[in-house]
């Protein structure tokens, strides 16, 4: 079975470490916040100027001056800090954020990512995504492996305008956990019940693997 | 106006001197921390042919979105312009020129502009459409692109509190681009929720020193919320 959005988020959460500062993008990455292990301290960075993002507020605590990068109302955790946008991107560009999780339309075997624009259709802008992929060393891209029509999103060359060049090393799809290195997709894990053959069929770029590819554990 | 007292008595006075064709740098992220009444004053004055620099361009009928129906903006420099139908329409028809700029690069362009630095190198955008026509240079084995800084004829700012001298304190994530924009205007105009007497603000807690501020006015704010999300989180992820 392909992973649900929640399961993708849950698998990503296994990559968290105690003491990590983490930036979560809009969509599936946001859900990772629901799966932070209880014995772990993780601070969420929101690029509009907040380190230490908490849960959504209640009707009583809602505050128009307190939002996340997706413009949603949020709260803060103890130990949080606020700062301006230049400072926020100093953290990001300067490589101070330990893990970045973001979505994409396409990734390719050279680690290129396209995530912000479909010419003629969707032109909303890149927001902070270009800075995040350029600045972070440890990035996990979450996405569906293929479109609804079965077209692979893991390509030899991205077809859409790039968000970043050569910056992606890890991709978690609804079917597989993949590492990108030496110009190839390396299949590390597969979703429970999904065969290697199915993954190969839906992967356009060159995919390699060693021996029996383990199933993801939840 | 006496000495360092920056207070002006009306929004008309606050935006006096803004003319067609000028560049306006605005604070705000989404609808959070936007100088909503200063924007309304530009709308009222029907100033046109503006180049506007802001992370976003408001939503229809609110924030910078107010300046769209009368075609007051000629060029928009922003990182994200979604959720605004009229903006999209004007962009698609070519009525509105749009320079999409990565958010961190935009912040740094404004910061650098205000700090007297004409340009800087960043890895952000290398190998993308953003890099087109820009100089590349390699430092320590990595490619960077040259980005030029931004200043404005006017900077319009929303802060939380100020003293009469224009020392500013921002509140929570309403800070965002505001302190940067405040440094980048030939004339920097600030509207706040509360003005206190000089000496009441703790000098250690001032985010923007009054040296950057030319005009100051106290206003009342609608503070519209774009994505009203409340607990439980599983039902309200906005997806």
XYZ file of C-alpha atoms in Angstrom:
457
model
C 0.000 0.000 0.000
C 1.163 3.481 -0.787
C 1.723 5.584 2.321
C -0.905 8.085 3.404
C 0.097 11.714 3.941
C 0.197 11.030 7.671
C 2.425 7.986 7.199
C 4.843 9.985 5.058
C 5.027 12.538 7.863
C 5.463 9.760 10.409
C 8.371 8.222 8.473
C 10.027 11.641 8.159
C 9.719 12.086 11.923
C 12.042 9.091 12.372
C 14.807 11.248 10.894
C 14.467 13.822 13.687
C 17.108 13.981 16.377
C 17.102 15.404 19.866
C 18.121 19.069 19.767
C 17.309 19.593 16.079
C 16.161 22.937 14.686
C 13.776 22.047 11.864
C 11.999 23.950 9.106
C 8.825 22.310 7.813
C 7.322 23.401 4.506
C 3.652 23.729 3.658
C 1.540 20.589 3.105
C 2.741 17.129 4.141
C 5.884 18.517 5.872
C 3.674 20.500 8.274
C 2.183 17.200 9.470
C 5.607 16.071 10.727
C 5.021 18.332 13.739
C 2.346 15.866 14.899
C 4.887 13.021 15.158
C 7.758 14.486 17.143
C 8.785 11.752 19.607
C 7.882 12.646 23.177
C 11.364 12.064 24.571
C 12.870 14.505 22.108
C 13.345 18.284 22.022
C 12.828 19.731 18.550
C 12.402 23.434 17.705
C 10.407 24.342 14.624
C 11.601 27.317 12.604
C 9.067 29.281 10.606
C 10.792 31.499 8.053
C 8.498 34.486 8.603
C 10.399 35.030 11.840
C 9.749 32.465 14.550
C 11.864 29.787 16.170
C 9.848 27.562 18.491
C 6.527 27.230 16.745
C 3.800 25.517 18.753
C 0.381 24.107 17.965
C -2.575 25.906 16.472
C -4.265 28.242 18.953
C -7.702 27.937 20.511
C -10.443 30.482 19.791
C -9.379 32.233 23.000
C -5.650 32.429 22.254
C -5.793 33.214 18.528
C -3.562 36.196 17.654
C -3.385 37.938 14.260
C 0.240 38.910 15.011
C 1.300 35.278 15.367
C 1.324 33.215 12.192
C 3.534 30.659 10.474
C 5.029 30.770 6.977
C 1.805 29.258 5.606
C -0.013 32.293 7.087
C -1.833 30.049 9.551
C -2.404 31.224 13.099
C -0.107 29.364 15.515
C 1.229 29.485 19.066
C 4.765 29.345 20.451
C 6.532 26.926 22.768
C 8.551 27.832 25.831
C 11.974 29.117 24.760
C 10.722 30.528 21.463
C 12.117 33.654 19.816
C 10.948 36.160 17.211
C 13.172 37.899 14.666
C 13.003 39.737 11.364
C 13.069 38.172 7.901
C 16.763 38.898 7.231
C 17.741 37.206 10.481
C 15.461 34.296 9.636
C 17.187 33.702 6.329
C 20.591 34.178 7.907
C 19.702 31.075 9.912
C 18.577 29.263 6.792
C 21.231 30.403 4.324
C 23.948 30.171 6.934
C 23.270 26.477 7.414
C 22.098 26.731 11.015
C 18.888 24.769 10.490
C 19.509 21.040 11.053
C 16.727 19.618 8.910
C 14.470 21.028 6.219
C 11.420 19.147 4.950
C 9.650 20.407 1.875
C 7.397 19.316 -0.963
C 8.145 19.213 -4.694
C 6.599 18.640 -8.115
C 9.708 16.901 -9.474
C 13.204 15.833 -8.427
C 15.890 14.341 -10.617
C 18.949 12.111 -10.416
C 21.246 15.150 -10.205
C 19.527 16.352 -7.051
C 17.681 19.130 -8.846
C 14.270 20.104 -7.504
C 11.279 21.836 -9.124
C 8.633 22.911 -6.656
C 7.323 26.400 -7.259
C 6.097 27.001 -10.767
C 4.173 25.401 -13.601
C 4.578 27.800 -16.539
C 1.253 29.099 -17.794
C -0.644 27.430 -14.952
C 0.711 27.998 -11.479
C 2.793 31.095 -10.905
C 2.581 31.992 -7.253
C 6.241 32.483 -6.482
C 8.943 30.574 -4.670
C 8.496 32.150 -1.231
C 11.384 30.875 0.876
C 11.831 27.569 -0.945
C 14.858 28.615 -3.035
C 16.682 29.889 0.047
C 15.821 26.730 1.958
C 17.132 24.356 -0.699
C 20.263 26.463 -1.256
C 21.027 26.898 2.416
C 20.247 23.570 3.999
C 22.523 20.568 3.881
C 20.036 18.104 5.301
C 16.855 18.231 3.242
C 14.078 15.678 2.902
C 11.688 16.144 0.007
C 8.236 14.654 0.518
C 6.038 14.021 -2.495
C 3.900 11.446 -4.235
C 6.022 9.150 -6.379
C 3.898 9.646 -9.503
C 0.996 11.773 -10.695
C -2.584 10.508 -10.659
C -2.023 9.499 -14.280
C 0.998 7.390 -13.351
C 3.637 9.835 -14.597
C 6.805 9.615 -12.533
C 7.950 12.649 -10.567
C 11.423 11.151 -10.083
C 13.114 12.019 -13.325
C 16.441 11.975 -15.154
C 16.003 15.722 -15.684
C 13.396 17.978 -14.145
C 11.076 19.430 -16.788
C 9.700 22.351 -14.725
C 11.634 25.489 -13.703
C 14.072 24.588 -10.935
C 13.880 25.697 -7.323
C 17.454 24.572 -6.738
C 20.297 22.830 -8.498
C 22.015 19.761 -7.097
C 20.718 20.313 -3.592
C 18.517 17.293 -2.854
C 19.901 14.086 -1.377
C 16.848 12.453 0.224
C 13.324 11.912 -1.080
C 10.468 10.264 0.741
C 7.514 9.400 -1.471
C 4.356 7.457 -0.795
C 6.173 4.400 -2.179
C 9.843 4.694 -1.266
C 12.650 6.306 0.671
C 15.341 7.259 -1.793
C 18.818 8.703 -1.597
C 20.263 10.662 -4.510
C 23.995 10.279 -5.127
C 26.394 9.855 -8.035
C 23.652 10.752 -10.507
C 21.329 7.924 -9.483
C 18.332 7.232 -7.263
C 19.268 4.708 -4.557
C 16.301 2.814 -3.159
C 16.784 2.572 0.617
C 13.341 1.491 1.809
C 9.966 0.674 0.326
C 6.474 1.322 1.682
C 4.979 -1.761 3.353
C 3.501 -4.070 0.731
C 4.952 -2.167 -2.229
C 7.300 -4.222 -4.407
C 10.617 -3.063 -5.836
C 9.169 -3.743 -9.305
C 6.294 -1.309 -8.706
C 8.754 1.354 -7.609
C 11.004 0.780 -10.623
C 7.966 1.067 -12.912
C 7.049 4.455 -11.489
C 10.601 5.843 -11.363
C 11.701 7.555 -14.545
C 15.319 8.254 -13.569
C 17.872 5.459 -13.037
C 17.084 3.573 -9.821
C 19.551 1.230 -8.145
C 19.339 -0.915 -5.008
C 21.305 -3.493 -3.097
C 19.932 -6.909 -2.148
C 16.576 -7.097 -0.401
C 15.204 -3.610 0.050
C 13.689 -3.387 3.528
C 10.148 -2.216 4.227
C 9.657 0.966 6.216
C 8.995 0.367 9.884
C 6.356 2.327 11.784
C 7.912 69.132 14.067
C 10.353 69.753 16.866
C 13.715 68.083 17.305
C 13.403 64.335 17.127
C 9.626 64.267 17.474
C 8.461 62.283 14.423
C 4.719 62.421 15.020
C 2.503 63.655 12.197
C -1.142 64.501 12.720
C -2.848 62.792 9.784
C -2.416 60.000 7.261
C -2.460 62.664 4.575
C 0.574 64.264 6.163
C 2.160 60.839 6.694
C 2.160 60.080 2.967
C 2.697 63.624 1.722
C 5.122 63.786 -1.188
C 4.435 60.360 -2.656
C 4.241 60.701 -6.431
C 3.448 58.636 -9.484
C 6.330 56.380 -10.523
C 7.969 56.129 -7.100
C 9.252 52.970 -5.412
C 7.587 51.947 -2.150
C 9.080 49.305 0.139
C 6.495 47.811 2.485
C 6.772 45.678 5.602
C 4.478 42.726 6.224
C 4.188 39.005 5.602
C 0.839 37.938 4.183
C -1.650 40.082 6.081
C 0.493 40.053 9.229
C 2.211 43.280 10.218
C 1.142 45.274 7.173
C 0.863 49.074 7.253
C -2.802 48.821 6.335
C -3.747 52.468 6.845
C -0.726 53.817 4.968
C -1.715 51.585 2.052
C -5.280 52.923 2.295
C -3.874 56.437 2.054
C -1.983 55.544 -1.154
C -5.234 54.073 -2.461
C -7.108 57.267 -1.548
C -4.524 59.470 -3.236
C -4.684 57.307 -6.361
C -0.903 57.450 -6.781
C -0.023 55.408 -9.858
C 2.827 53.714 -11.733
C 4.300 52.547 -8.449
C 7.011 49.961 -8.036
C 6.094 48.115 -4.861
C 8.543 45.944 -2.937
C 6.878 43.615 -0.441
C 6.977 39.896 0.310
C 3.355 39.566 -0.837
C 0.777 41.770 -2.547
C -2.095 41.450 -0.115
C -5.401 39.824 -0.885
C -8.301 41.174 -2.890
C -9.588 44.344 -1.250
C -7.107 44.304 1.629
C -3.513 45.356 2.145
C -1.573 45.980 -1.058
C -4.409 44.199 -2.880
C -6.263 47.518 -2.530
C -3.894 49.091 -5.047
C -4.703 46.593 -7.810
C -8.224 47.505 -9.042
C -7.170 51.041 -10.039
C -3.934 49.726 -11.535
C -1.777 51.765 -9.161
C 1.073 49.255 -9.208
C 3.211 49.073 -12.338
C 5.766 46.632 -11.013
C 5.703 44.272 -8.057
C 8.817 42.766 -6.462
C 7.692 39.919 -4.193
C 8.440 36.321 -3.237
C 4.907 34.943 -3.153
C 1.802 36.294 -4.854
C -0.739 33.463 -4.567
C -4.282 33.689 -3.235
C -5.051 36.907 -5.083
C -7.207 36.526 -8.200
C -6.901 40.109 -9.442
C -3.112 39.993 -9.082
C -2.960 36.773 -11.084
C -5.189 38.244 -13.779
C -3.053 41.381 -14.171
C 0.146 39.319 -14.152
C -1.139 36.895 -16.807
C -2.294 39.697 -19.117
C 0.997 41.537 -18.678
C -0.687 44.627 -17.179
C 1.447 44.163 -14.109
C 5.163 43.505 -14.216
C 6.250 40.995 -11.580
C 9.762 40.239 -10.388
C 9.576 37.080 -8.317
C 12.416 37.114 -5.810
C 13.298 34.413 -3.254
C 12.168 35.478 0.195
C 15.594 35.434 1.815
C 17.127 37.255 -1.130
C 14.361 39.858 -0.934
C 14.976 40.358 2.777
C 18.713 40.689 2.208
C 18.240 43.070 -0.748
C 16.260 45.392 1.503
C 18.624 44.966 4.453
C 21.640 45.646 2.224
C 19.923 48.618 0.603
C 19.292 50.198 3.966
C 22.862 49.451 5.060
C 24.511 51.083 2.044
C 25.645 47.852 0.411
C 24.892 47.866 -3.327
C 24.956 44.125 -4.002
C 25.866 40.746 -2.522
C 26.501 37.164 -3.600
C 24.118 34.378 -2.621
C 23.777 30.724 -3.567
C 19.997 31.081 -3.539
C 18.604 30.812 -7.048
C 21.798 29.612 -8.706
C 20.901 27.508 -11.754
C 17.267 28.725 -11.739
C 15.280 31.385 -13.607
C 16.217 33.828 -10.845
C 19.871 33.681 -11.939
C 19.178 34.728 -15.538
C 21.257 37.730 -16.570
C 23.091 37.856 -13.247
C 26.813 37.544 -12.632
C 28.031 34.197 -11.242
C 31.054 33.734 -9.079
C 32.651 30.765 -7.389
C 33.714 30.947 -3.734
C 35.209 27.924 -1.959
C 34.033 25.580 -4.686
C 30.441 26.766 -4.730
C 28.572 28.919 -7.257
C 26.886 32.156 -6.195
C 24.904 34.833 -8.026
C 25.171 38.579 -7.639
C 22.005 40.235 -6.344
C 21.551 44.004 -6.231
C 20.113 45.708 -3.202
C 16.867 47.671 -3.000
C 15.963 51.061 -1.606
C 12.709 52.977 -1.903
C 11.509 56.552 -2.191
C 9.140 55.618 0.610
C 9.179 52.810 3.140
C 5.866 52.048 4.837
C 6.035 50.245 8.159
C 3.737 48.808 10.803
C 5.142 48.536 14.322
C 3.481 47.786 17.639
C 4.768 50.564 19.870
C 6.876 53.627 19.356
C 8.023 56.592 21.367
C 7.799 60.099 19.916
C 11.361 59.832 18.620
C 10.369 56.919 16.390
C 12.113 54.191 18.355
C 10.136 51.078 17.422
C 9.091 47.821 19.010
C 7.452 45.106 16.943
C 5.177 42.358 18.169
C 5.588 38.608 17.490
C 5.672 37.598 13.807
C 4.300 41.006 12.783
C 7.970 42.042 12.793
C 8.938 40.144 9.599
C 10.141 42.572 6.873
C 9.287 45.732 8.826
C 12.654 46.460 10.512
C 14.454 45.920 7.185
C 12.053 48.059 5.187
C 12.367 50.792 7.822
C 16.050 51.196 6.940
C 15.508 51.288 3.181
C 13.269 54.310 2.592
C 14.371 57.825 1.661
C 11.278 58.692 3.660
C 10.271 56.061 6.200
C 6.716 56.303 7.476
C 5.625 54.212 10.446
C 2.180 53.552 11.833
C 1.806 52.020 15.281
C -0.819 50.883 17.742
C 0.519 52.955 20.589
C 2.829 55.944 21.003
C 4.484 56.388 24.391
C 6.577 59.169 25.854
C 10.310 59.268 25.240
C 12.091 57.242 27.902
C 9.267 54.766 28.438
C 10.723 52.147 26.098
C 13.632 50.131 27.482
C 16.600 51.044 25.237
C 17.703 47.394 25.346
C 14.377 46.279 23.890
C 14.124 48.668 20.937
C 14.092 46.767 17.639
C 14.446 49.754 15.293
C 16.163 52.948 16.478
C 14.413 56.206 15.588
C 17.229 57.316 13.277
C 15.546 55.370 10.468
C 12.118 56.886 11.027
C 10.923 60.144 9.460
C 7.211 60.160 10.189
C 5.136 58.443 12.841
C 1.408 58.087 13.312
C -0.863 56.156 15.639
C -3.654 54.207 13.951
C -6.302 51.578 14.493
C -5.938 48.260 12.721
C -8.245 45.641 11.319
C -5.521 42.905 11.427
C -7.262 40.491 9.111
C -6.337 36.804 9.489
C -5.721 34.923 6.219
C -5.670 31.358 7.502
C -7.649 31.067 10.694
C -6.449 27.734 12.063
C -7.426 26.469 15.478
C -7.000 23.209 17.381
C -7.397 20.278 17.008
C -4.548 20.368 14.530
C -5.577 17.189 12.698
C -8.745 18.892 11.442
C -7.225 22.260 10.617
C -3.981 21.825 8.748
C -5.286 24.105 6.035
C -4.930 21.463 3.376
